[in-house]
PDB file of C-alpha atoms and ligand atoms in Angstrom:
ATOM      1  CA  MET O  59      91.181 -36.558 107.329  1.00 41.00           C
ATOM      2  CA  THR O  60      91.389 -39.595 105.309  1.00 41.00           C
ATOM      3  CA  ASN O  61      88.693 -41.702 103.365  1.00 43.00           C
ATOM      4  CA  ALA O  62      88.828 -43.842 101.148  1.00 40.00           C
ATOM      5  CA  ALA O  63      88.742 -41.245  97.873  1.00 48.00           C
ATOM      6  CA  ALA O  64      90.529 -42.188  95.108  1.00 56.00           C
ATOM      7  CA  LEU O  65      92.418 -38.215  94.354  1.00 63.00           C
ATOM      8  CA  PRO O  66      93.313 -37.293  90.841  1.00 65.00           C
ATOM      9  CA  GLY O  67      96.918 -38.638  89.569  1.00 57.00           C
ATOM     10  CA  GLN O  68      96.831 -41.331  92.686  1.00 55.00           C
ATOM     11  CA  PRO O  69      98.233 -44.136  91.343  1.00 48.00           C
ATOM     12  CA  ARG O  70      96.270 -47.483  92.801  1.00 45.00           C
ATOM     13  CA  GLY O  71      98.507 -49.576  95.622  1.00 45.00           C
ATOM     14  CA  GLY O  72     101.495 -47.835  94.580  1.00 50.00           C
ATOM     15  CA  ALA O  73     104.681 -47.968  97.195  1.00 61.00           C
ATOM     16  CA  ILE O  74     104.759 -44.758  98.766  1.00 85.00           C
ATOM     17  CA  GLU O  75     108.604 -45.571  99.520  1.00 91.00           C
ATOM     18  CA  GLY O  76     111.327 -45.516  96.951  1.00 94.00           C
ATOM     19  CA  GLN O  77     112.421 -42.894  94.141  1.00 95.00           C
ATOM     20  CA  ALA O  78     109.562 -40.510  93.362  1.00 95.00           C
ATOM     21  CA  SER O  79     110.737 -38.555  91.017  1.00 96.00           C
ATOM     22  CA  THR O  80     115.026 -38.059  89.168  1.00 97.00           C
ATOM     23  CA  ARG O  81     115.819 -36.295  92.141  1.00 98.00           C
ATOM     24  CA  ALA O  82     113.517 -37.344  95.219  1.00 98.00           C
ATOM     25  CA  HIS O  83     113.297 -40.227  97.197  1.00 97.00           C
ATOM     26  CA  CYS O  84     110.936 -41.489  99.725  1.00 97.00           C
ATOM     27  CA  VAL O  85     111.921 -43.195 103.114  1.00 97.00           C
ATOM     28  CA  LEU O  86     108.433 -44.068 104.657  1.00 96.00           C
ATOM     29  CA  ALA O  87     108.630 -43.960 108.790  1.00 96.00           C
ATOM     30  CA  PRO O  88     107.242 -46.650 111.113  1.00 94.00           C
ATOM     31  CA  ASN O  89     104.848 -43.870 112.392  1.00 94.00           C
ATOM     32  CA  PRO O  90     100.875 -44.975 110.741  1.00 91.00           C
ATOM     33  CA  SER O  91      98.122 -44.024 112.258  1.00 89.00           C
ATOM     34  CA  PRO O  92      94.218 -42.491 111.136  1.00 84.00           C
ATOM     35  CA  MET O  93      96.459 -38.816 111.346  1.00 85.00           C
ATOM     36  CA  THR O  94      99.442 -39.940 109.217  1.00 90.00           C
ATOM     37  CA  LEU O  95      97.660 -41.879 107.121  1.00 89.00           C
ATOM     38  CA  ASP O  96     100.982 -44.941 105.880  1.00 91.00           C
ATOM     39  CA  GLY O  97     103.551 -42.715 108.331  1.00 94.00           C
ATOM     40  CA  THR O  98     105.503 -39.685 107.913  1.00 96.00           C
ATOM     41  CA  ASN O  99     107.600 -39.717 104.347  1.00 97.00           C
ATOM     42  CA  THR O 100     110.631 -38.569 104.669  1.00 98.00           C
ATOM     43  CA  TRP O 101     111.853 -36.884 101.661  1.00 98.00           C
ATOM     44  CA  ILE O 102     115.923 -36.812 100.041  1.00 98.00           C
ATOM     45  CA  VAL O 103     116.189 -34.817  97.178  1.00 98.00           C
ATOM     46  CA  ALA O 104     119.673 -34.526  95.850  1.00 98.00           C
ATOM     47  CA  GLU O 105     121.246 -33.519  91.969  1.00 98.00           C
ATOM     48  CA  PRO O 106     122.329 -36.323  89.712  1.00 97.00           C
ATOM     49  CA  GLY O 107     125.598 -36.757  90.070  1.00 97.00           C
ATOM     50  CA  SER O 108     126.482 -35.200  93.280  1.00 98.00           C
ATOM     51  CA  GLY O 109     127.367 -36.190  96.155  1.00 98.00           C
ATOM     52  CA  LEU O 110     125.034 -33.785  98.794  1.00 98.00           C
ATOM     53  CA  ALA O 111     121.641 -34.286  99.872  1.00 98.00           C
ATOM     54  CA  VAL O 112     118.968 -32.480 101.316  1.00 98.00           C
ATOM     55  CA  VAL O 113     116.347 -34.046 103.765  1.00 98.00           C
ATOM     56  CA  ILE O 114     112.995 -32.824 104.243  1.00 98.00           C
ATOM     57  CA  ASP O 115     111.478 -34.225 107.081  1.00 98.00           C
ATOM     58  CA  PRO O 116     112.843 -36.413 109.361  1.00 98.00           C
ATOM     59  CA  GLY O 117     109.968 -37.428 111.099  1.00 98.00           C
ATOM     60  CA  PRO O 118     109.532 -38.376 114.537  1.00 98.00           C
ATOM     61  CA  LEU O 119     111.894 -39.434 117.328  1.00 98.00           C
ATOM     62  CA  ASP O 120     112.602 -42.671 115.964  1.00 98.00           C
ATOM     63  CA  GLU O 121     116.261 -44.105 115.930  1.00 98.00           C
ATOM     64  CA  SER O 122     116.061 -46.691 113.480  1.00 97.00           C
ATOM     65  CA  HIS O 123     114.350 -44.889 111.365  1.00 98.00           C
ATOM     66  CA  LEU O 124     116.813 -41.582 111.293  1.00 98.00           C
ATOM     67  CA  ARG O 125     119.803 -44.208 111.190  1.00 98.00           C
ATOM     68  CA  ARG O 126     118.043 -45.559 108.132  1.00 98.00           C
ATOM     69  CA  VAL O 127     117.697 -42.493 106.154  1.00 98.00           C
ATOM     70  CA  VAL O 128     121.691 -41.758 107.144  1.00 98.00           C
ATOM     71  CA  THR O 129     122.381 -44.877 105.587  1.00 98.00           C
ATOM     72  CA  MET O 130     120.123 -44.930 102.643  1.00 97.00           C
ATOM     73  CA  VAL O 131     121.747 -41.316 101.672  1.00 98.00           C
ATOM     74  CA  GLU O 132     125.329 -42.759 102.364  1.00 98.00           C
ATOM     75  CA  GLU O 133     124.296 -46.286  99.762  1.00 97.00           C
ATOM     76  CA  ALA O 134     123.620 -43.441  97.379  1.00 97.00           C
ATOM     77  CA  GLY O 135     127.453 -42.517  97.468  1.00 98.00           C
ATOM     78  CA  ARG O 136     126.513 -38.856  98.930  1.00 98.00           C
ATOM     79  CA  ARG O 137     126.576 -37.623 103.013  1.00 98.00           C
ATOM     80  CA  VAL O 138     123.414 -35.279 104.041  1.00 98.00           C
ATOM     81  CA  ALA O 139     124.332 -31.937 103.841  1.00 98.00           C
ATOM     82  CA  LEU O 140     121.276 -30.072 105.576  1.00 98.00           C
ATOM     83  CA  THR O 141     117.514 -30.589 106.514  1.00 98.00           C
ATOM     84  CA  LEU O 142     114.604 -28.661 106.013  1.00 98.00           C
ATOM     85  CA  LEU O 143     111.270 -28.976 107.538  1.00 98.00           C
ATOM     86  CA  THR O 144     107.697 -28.326 106.221  1.00 98.00           C
ATOM     87  CA  HIS O 145     106.405 -27.744 109.123  1.00 98.00           C
ATOM     88  CA  GLY O 146     106.580 -27.964 113.265  1.00 98.00           C
ATOM     89  CA  HIS O 147     104.702 -31.098 113.399  1.00 97.00           C
ATOM     90  CA  PRO O 148     106.329 -33.859 116.029  1.00 97.00           C
ATOM     91  CA  ASP O 149     105.274 -36.541 113.449  1.00 97.00           C
ATOM     92  CA  HIS O 150     107.472 -33.947 110.378  1.00 98.00           C
ATOM     93  CA  ALA O 151     109.953 -32.356 113.554  1.00 98.00           C
ATOM     94  CA  GLU O 152     110.402 -34.734 116.287  1.00 98.00           C
ATOM     95  CA  GLY O 153     113.619 -35.672 114.878  1.00 98.00           C
ATOM     96  CA  ALA O 154     115.440 -33.082 113.433  1.00 98.00           C
ATOM     97  CA  ALA O 155     117.503 -32.598 116.331  1.00 98.00           C
ATOM     98  CA  ARG O 156     118.299 -35.626 116.848  1.00 98.00           C
ATOM     99  CA  PHE O 157     119.076 -36.293 112.534  1.00 98.00           C
ATOM    100  CA  ALA O 158     121.144 -33.072 112.676  1.00 98.00           C
ATOM    101  CA  GLU O 159     122.757 -34.580 115.449  1.00 97.00           C
ATOM    102  CA  LEU O 160     123.633 -38.044 114.065  1.00 98.00           C
ATOM    103  CA  THR O 161     124.777 -35.811 110.519  1.00 98.00           C
ATOM    104  CA  ARG O 162     126.022 -32.556 111.617  1.00 97.00           C
ATOM    105  CA  THR O 163     124.090 -30.563 109.348  1.00 95.00           C
ATOM    106  CA  PRO O 164     121.976 -27.455 110.277  1.00 98.00           C
ATOM    107  CA  VAL O 165     117.882 -27.133 110.158  1.00 98.00           C
ATOM    108  CA  ARG O 166     116.152 -24.434 108.612  1.00 98.00           C
ATOM    109  CA  ALA O 167     112.515 -24.465 108.576  1.00 98.00           C
ATOM    110  CA  LEU O 168     110.595 -21.109 109.190  1.00 98.00           C
ATOM    111  CA  ASP O 169     109.432 -21.105 112.800  1.00 97.00           C
ATOM    112  CA  PRO O 170     113.002 -19.733 114.370  1.00 97.00           C
ATOM    113  CA  ALA O 171     111.981 -22.844 117.521  1.00 97.00           C
ATOM    114  CA  LEU O 172     112.710 -25.199 115.033  1.00 97.00           C
ATOM    115  CA  ARG O 173     116.214 -24.311 113.396  1.00 97.00           C
ATOM    116  CA  LEU O 174     119.415 -25.068 113.963  1.00 97.00           C
ATOM    117  CA  GLY O 175     122.327 -23.398 112.803  1.00 95.00           C
ATOM    118  CA  ASP O 176     122.175 -19.838 111.578  1.00 93.00           C
ATOM    119  CA  GLU O 177     119.925 -20.028 108.852  1.00 95.00           C
ATOM    120  CA  GLY O 178     115.721 -18.914 108.994  1.00 95.00           C
ATOM    121  CA  LEU O 179     114.124 -20.634 105.773  1.00 97.00           C
ATOM    122  CA  GLY O 180     110.560 -18.543 104.189  1.00 95.00           C
ATOM    123  CA  ALA O 181     109.193 -17.227 101.300  1.00 94.00           C
ATOM    124  CA  GLY O 182     111.716 -16.288  98.204  1.00 93.00           C
ATOM    125  CA  ASP O 183     114.605 -18.464  99.222  1.00 97.00           C
ATOM    126  CA  VAL O 184     115.758 -20.827  96.951  1.00 98.00           C
ATOM    127  CA  VAL O 185     118.280 -23.481  98.404  1.00 98.00           C
ATOM    128  CA  THR O 186     121.193 -24.632  95.395  1.00 98.00           C
ATOM    129  CA  THR O 187     122.347 -27.657  97.883  1.00 97.00           C
ATOM    130  CA  GLY O 188     124.824 -29.264  95.997  1.00 97.00           C
ATOM    131  CA  GLY O 189     123.472 -28.063  92.154  1.00 97.00           C
ATOM    132  CA  LEU O 190     119.723 -28.817  93.651  1.00 98.00           C
ATOM    133  CA  GLU O 191     117.279 -26.259  93.373  1.00 98.00           C
ATOM    134  CA  LEU O 192     114.467 -25.952  95.332  1.00 98.00           C
ATOM    135  CA  ARG O 193     112.331 -22.917  95.749  1.00 98.00           C
ATOM    136  CA  VAL O 194     110.329 -22.191  98.732  1.00 98.00           C
ATOM    137  CA  VAL O 195     106.879 -21.848  98.883  1.00 98.00           C
ATOM    138  CA  PRO O 196     104.865 -20.558 101.515  1.00 98.00           C
ATOM    139  CA  THR O 197     101.794 -22.413 102.399  1.00 98.00           C
ATOM    140  CA  PRO O 198     100.483 -21.608 105.735  1.00 98.00           C
ATOM    141  CA  GLY O 199      97.028 -23.214 106.617  1.00 97.00           C
ATOM    142  CA  HIS O 200      97.162 -26.488 107.691  1.00 96.00           C
ATOM    143  CA  THR O 201      99.175 -25.004 110.341  1.00 97.00           C
ATOM    144  CA  ALA O 202     101.313 -20.955 110.328  1.00 97.00           C
ATOM    145  CA  ASP O 203     104.807 -22.555 109.776  1.00 98.00           C
ATOM    146  CA  SER O 204     104.066 -24.646 106.877  1.00 98.00           C
ATOM    147  CA  LEU O 205     106.407 -24.257 103.827  1.00 98.00           C
ATOM    148  CA  SER O 206     106.162 -26.599 100.167  1.00 98.00           C
ATOM    149  CA  PHE O 207     109.818 -26.859  98.038  1.00 98.00           C
ATOM    150  CA  HIS O 208     109.334 -26.492  94.203  1.00 98.00           C
ATOM    151  CA  LEU O 209     111.729 -28.749  92.359  1.00 98.00           C
ATOM    152  CA  PRO O 210     111.409 -27.087  89.382  1.00 98.00           C
ATOM    153  CA  ALA O 211     114.067 -29.624  87.557  1.00 98.00           C
ATOM    154  CA  ASP O 212     111.304 -33.088  87.972  1.00 98.00           C
ATOM    155  CA  ALA O 213     108.068 -30.238  88.286  1.00 98.00           C
ATOM    156  CA  ALA O 214     107.366 -31.667  91.184  1.00 98.00           C
ATOM    157  CA  VAL O 215     106.519 -29.857  94.894  1.00 98.00           C
ATOM    158  CA  LEU O 216     106.976 -31.254  97.786  1.00 98.00           C
ATOM    159  CA  THR O 217     104.003 -30.275  99.566  1.00 98.00           C
ATOM    160  CA  GLY O 218     104.426 -31.406 103.534  1.00 98.00           C
ATOM    161  CA  ASP O 219     100.873 -31.620 105.183  1.00 97.00           C
ATOM    162  CA  THR O 220      99.561 -28.928 102.666  1.00 97.00           C
ATOM    163  CA  VAL O 221      98.543 -31.655  99.961  1.00 97.00           C
ATOM    164  CA  LEU O 222      98.817 -35.573 101.326  1.00 95.00           C
ATOM    165  CA  GLY O 223      98.902 -38.437  98.722  1.00 93.00           C
ATOM    166  CA  ARG O 224      94.948 -39.769 100.060  1.00 88.00           C
ATOM    167  CA  GLY O 225      91.939 -38.037 101.542  1.00 85.00           C
ATOM    168  CA  THR O 226      92.114 -34.378 102.613  1.00 89.00           C
ATOM    169  CA  THR O 227      94.046 -32.648 105.411  1.00 91.00           C
ATOM    170  CA  VAL O 228      93.406 -30.814 108.601  1.00 91.00           C
ATOM    171  CA  VAL O 229      93.404 -26.992 108.867  1.00 94.00           C
ATOM    172  CA  ALA O 230      94.748 -27.524 112.946  1.00 93.00           C
ATOM    173  CA  HIS O 231      92.996 -23.922 114.391  1.00 93.00           C
ATOM    174  CA  PRO O 232      93.335 -21.700 115.566  1.00 93.00           C
ATOM    175  CA  ASP O 233      96.766 -21.813 114.193  1.00 94.00           C
ATOM    176  CA  GLY O 234      95.848 -22.754 110.878  1.00 95.00           C
ATOM    177  CA  ARG O 235      94.357 -21.017 109.693  1.00 96.00           C
ATOM    178  CA  LEU O 236      91.406 -21.684 106.626  1.00 96.00           C
ATOM    179  CA  GLY O 237      91.125 -18.388 104.807  1.00 96.00           C
ATOM    180  CA  ASP O 238      95.283 -18.673 104.704  1.00 97.00           C
ATOM    181  CA  TYR O 239      94.440 -22.397 103.742  1.00 97.00           C
ATOM    182  CA  LEU O 240      92.501 -21.311 100.682  1.00 97.00           C
ATOM    183  CA  ASP O 241      95.305 -18.907  99.707  1.00 97.00           C
ATOM    184  CA  SER O 242      97.797 -21.496  99.826  1.00 98.00           C
ATOM    185  CA  LEU O 243      95.782 -24.066  97.697  1.00 98.00           C
ATOM    186  CA  ARG O 244      95.574 -21.527  95.193  1.00 98.00           C
ATOM    187  CA  ARG O 245      99.463 -20.762  94.791  1.00 98.00           C
ATOM    188  CA  LEU O 246     100.259 -24.199  94.563  1.00 98.00           C
ATOM    189  CA  ARG O 247      97.566 -24.526  91.710  1.00 98.00           C
ATOM    190  CA  SER O 248      98.940 -21.790  89.364  1.00 98.00           C
ATOM    191  CA  LEU O 249     102.769 -22.988  90.313  1.00 97.00           C
ATOM    192  CA  SER O 250     101.049 -26.196  88.126  1.00 97.00           C
ATOM    193  CA  VAL O 251      98.613 -24.302  85.473  1.00 97.00           C
ATOM    194  CA  ASP O 252     102.204 -21.279  85.763  1.00 97.00           C
ATOM    195  CA  ASP O 253     105.430 -23.315  85.835  1.00 97.00           C
ATOM    196  CA  GLY O 254     104.545 -26.756  84.782  1.00 97.00           C
ATOM    197  CA  VAL O 255     104.520 -28.706  88.460  1.00 98.00           C
ATOM    198  CA  SER O 256     102.831 -31.870  87.892  1.00 97.00           C
ATOM    199  CA  ARG O 257     103.883 -34.481  90.384  1.00 97.00           C
ATOM    200  CA  ILE O 258     103.317 -33.710  94.289  1.00 97.00           C
ATOM    201  CA  LEU O 259     105.101 -35.535  96.412  1.00 97.00           C
ATOM    202  CA  PRO O 260     103.007 -35.032 100.195  1.00 97.00           C
ATOM    203  CA  GLY O 261     103.608 -34.996 103.247  1.00 97.00           C
ATOM    204  CA  HIS O 262     102.374 -38.347 103.892  1.00 95.00           C
ATOM    205  CA  GLY O 263     100.542 -41.413 101.231  1.00 94.00           C
ATOM    206  CA  PRO O 264     101.661 -41.705  97.261  1.00 94.00           C
ATOM    207  CA  VAL O 265     102.730 -39.779  95.271  1.00 95.00           C
ATOM    208  CA  LEU O 266     100.251 -37.750  93.055  1.00 95.00           C
ATOM    209  CA  ASN O 267     101.012 -37.793  89.462  1.00 95.00           C
ATOM    210  CA  ASP O 268      97.911 -35.364  88.289  1.00 96.00           C
ATOM    211  CA  ALA O 269      98.684 -32.429  90.424  1.00 97.00           C
ATOM    212  CA  GLN O 270      95.922 -29.989  89.531  1.00 97.00           C
ATOM    213  CA  GLY O 271      93.658 -32.059  89.439  1.00 96.00           C
ATOM    214  CA  ALA O 272      94.327 -33.142  93.186  1.00 96.00           C
ATOM    215  CA  ILE O 273      95.040 -29.410  94.186  1.00 97.00           C
ATOM    216  CA  ASP O 274      91.502 -28.113  92.338  1.00 97.00           C
ATOM    217  CA  PHE O 275      90.042 -31.448  94.088  1.00 96.00           C
ATOM    218  CA  TYR O 276      90.790 -29.864  97.407  1.00 96.00           C
ATOM    219  CA  LEU O 277      89.058 -26.679  96.521  1.00 96.00           C
ATOM    220  CA  ALA O 278      86.335 -28.217  95.686  1.00 96.00           C
ATOM    221  CA  HIS O 279      86.028 -30.238  98.495  1.00 94.00           C
ATOM    222  CA  ARG O 280      86.785 -27.496 100.874  1.00 94.00           C
ATOM    223  CA  ALA O 281      84.285 -24.975  98.994  1.00 94.00           C
ATOM    224  CA  ASN O 282      81.506 -28.468 100.164  1.00 94.00           C
ATOM    225  CA  ARG O 283      82.438 -28.307 103.441  1.00 93.00           C
ATOM    226  CA  LEU O 284      82.002 -24.856 103.741  1.00 94.00           C
ATOM    227  CA  ALA O 285      78.533 -24.948 102.262  1.00 95.00           C
ATOM    228  CA  GLN O 286      77.838 -27.805 104.575  1.00 95.00           C
ATOM    229  CA  VAL O 287      79.492 -26.143 107.751  1.00 96.00           C
ATOM    230  CA  GLU O 288      77.086 -22.862 106.597  1.00 95.00           C
ATOM    231  CA  SER O 289      73.936 -24.627 106.202  1.00 95.00           C
ATOM    232  CA  ALA O 290      74.829 -26.658 109.643  1.00 96.00           C
ATOM    233  CA  VAL O 291      75.146 -23.173 111.754  1.00 95.00           C
ATOM    234  CA  GLU O 292      71.969 -22.128 109.720  1.00 94.00           C
ATOM    235  CA  ALA O 293      70.176 -25.497 110.740  1.00 95.00           C
ATOM    236  CA  GLY O 294      70.506 -24.633 114.378  1.00 95.00           C
ATOM    237  CA  TYR O 295      73.360 -26.916 114.856  1.00 94.00           C
ATOM    238  CA  LEU O 296      75.821 -23.981 116.678  1.00 89.00           C
ATOM    239  CA  SER O 297      78.882 -25.526 118.518  1.00 94.00           C
ATOM    240  CA  ALA O 298      81.655 -26.673 117.044  1.00 95.00           C
ATOM    241  CA  PRO O 299      81.068 -30.398 118.269  1.00 96.00           C
ATOM    242  CA  GLU O 300      77.646 -30.477 116.819  1.00 96.00           C
ATOM    243  CA  VAL O 301      78.849 -29.300 113.648  1.00 96.00           C
ATOM    244  CA  VAL O 302      80.904 -31.742 113.862  1.00 96.00           C
ATOM    245  CA  ALA O 303      78.391 -34.960 113.999  1.00 95.00           C
ATOM    246  CA  HIS O 304      76.296 -33.375 111.608  1.00 93.00           C
ATOM    247  CA  VAL O 305      78.355 -32.650 108.953  1.00 93.00           C
ATOM    248  CA  TYR O 306      81.116 -35.288 109.089  1.00 92.00           C
ATOM    249  CA  ALA O 307      78.902 -37.828 109.933  1.00 90.00           C
ATOM    250  CA  ASP O 308      80.631 -40.358 106.629  1.00 86.00           C
ATOM    251  CA  VAL O 309      83.959 -39.874 108.546  1.00 87.00           C
ATOM    252  CA  ASP O 310      85.716 -42.227 111.356  1.00 89.00           C
ATOM    253  CA  ARG O 311      84.838 -41.079 114.637  1.00 92.00           C
ATOM    254  CA  THR O 312      88.799 -41.027 115.823  1.00 91.00           C
ATOM    255  CA  LEU O 313      89.360 -38.205 112.992  1.00 90.00           C
ATOM    256  CA  TRP O 314      86.337 -36.107 114.356  1.00 93.00           C
ATOM    257  CA  PRO O 315      88.882 -34.830 117.390  1.00 93.00           C
ATOM    258  CA  ALA O 316      90.842 -33.142 114.180  1.00 91.00           C
ATOM    259  CA  ALA O 317      87.538 -31.938 111.957  1.00 93.00           C
ATOM    260  CA  GLU O 318      86.709 -30.486 115.019  1.00 95.00           C
ATOM    261  CA  LEU O 319      89.448 -28.182 114.205  1.00 94.00           C
ATOM    262  CA  SER O 320      88.546 -28.048 110.682  1.00 93.00           C
ATOM    263  CA  VAL O 321      85.182 -26.856 111.756  1.00 95.00           C
ATOM    264  CA  ARG O 322      86.538 -24.076 114.490  1.00 96.00           C
ATOM    265  CA  ALA O 323      89.003 -22.557 111.868  1.00 96.00           C
ATOM    266  CA  GLN O 324      85.729 -22.943 109.314  1.00 96.00           C
ATOM    267  CA  LEU O 325      83.333 -20.627 111.635  1.00 96.00           C
ATOM    268  CA  ASP O 326      85.881 -18.195 112.183  1.00 95.00           C
ATOM    269  CA  TYR O 327      86.360 -18.067 108.421  1.00 96.00           C
ATOM    270  CA  LEU O 328      83.043 -17.934 107.504  1.00 95.00           C
ATOM    271  CA  GLY O 329      82.084 -15.031 110.788  1.00 94.00           C
ATOM    272  CA  GLU O 330      85.538 -12.577 109.405  1.00 94.00           C
ATOM    273  CA  HIS O 331      83.608 -13.375 106.147  1.00 93.00           C
ATOM    274  CA  GLY O 332      80.077 -11.842 107.553  1.00 90.00           C
ATOM    275  CA  LEU O 333      78.325 -15.518 106.316  1.00 87.00           C
ATOM    276  CA  ILE O 334      76.803 -16.693 109.862  1.00 84.00           C
TER     277      ILE O 334
HETATM  278 ZN1  LIG I 231     101.151 -31.559 110.083  1.00 67.59          ZN
END
């Protein structure tokens, strides 16, 4: 879901593409839409002085974008050593196989169907390519296979679609589940509070420089929406489309199909918790 509300720590009118922290560089894919905001952020992450780079989310199958990412890595005097995926949605993962072909590198993801090569990716894994340290943080909820990557040296976390640089994300029912999503937001919040993460490098939209503020905004937004859905049901709006029309009246209609997925996830959650 997108809306005009600025998130805490969001730079106004700041460029999305470019160096976002010492180790992370954003390349914007040319696939803007109401769902993908300015387009997908492809991240090049590398340890200073290292000749190796990790690419997170090559993005859509767009040959010129994929080649541009390779060129940018090479112009920095490096080569791509590994590709990681935050999750399997096509705007993040569709170009991965072609990117792997161009760079002759493996692809690691939580979902075995997305992997190329022998290695999987999951909770507790630490990627150490070229001296880099990327800790894998499971963050299911947007999708069941969503991962975030903690980059401790930059006090940053790459969140894919779990937290976006503008607006809020979709809990993509039935694969995405609201209970999981809330747990994931709390996990990211504790990275900020306990591990000093201050910066969110999202899968779409600009970098957020107040990680805790942004996550608190997301948690509050979810609680508000959930309360709205609960009262809509109590008021007799029983089907998901009816609830959407009632609760998401302030949201652009092109986003209503996505909102309906989130509403279905919320109705499931309320039912499971005996609240409706
Ligand atoms: Zn997604």
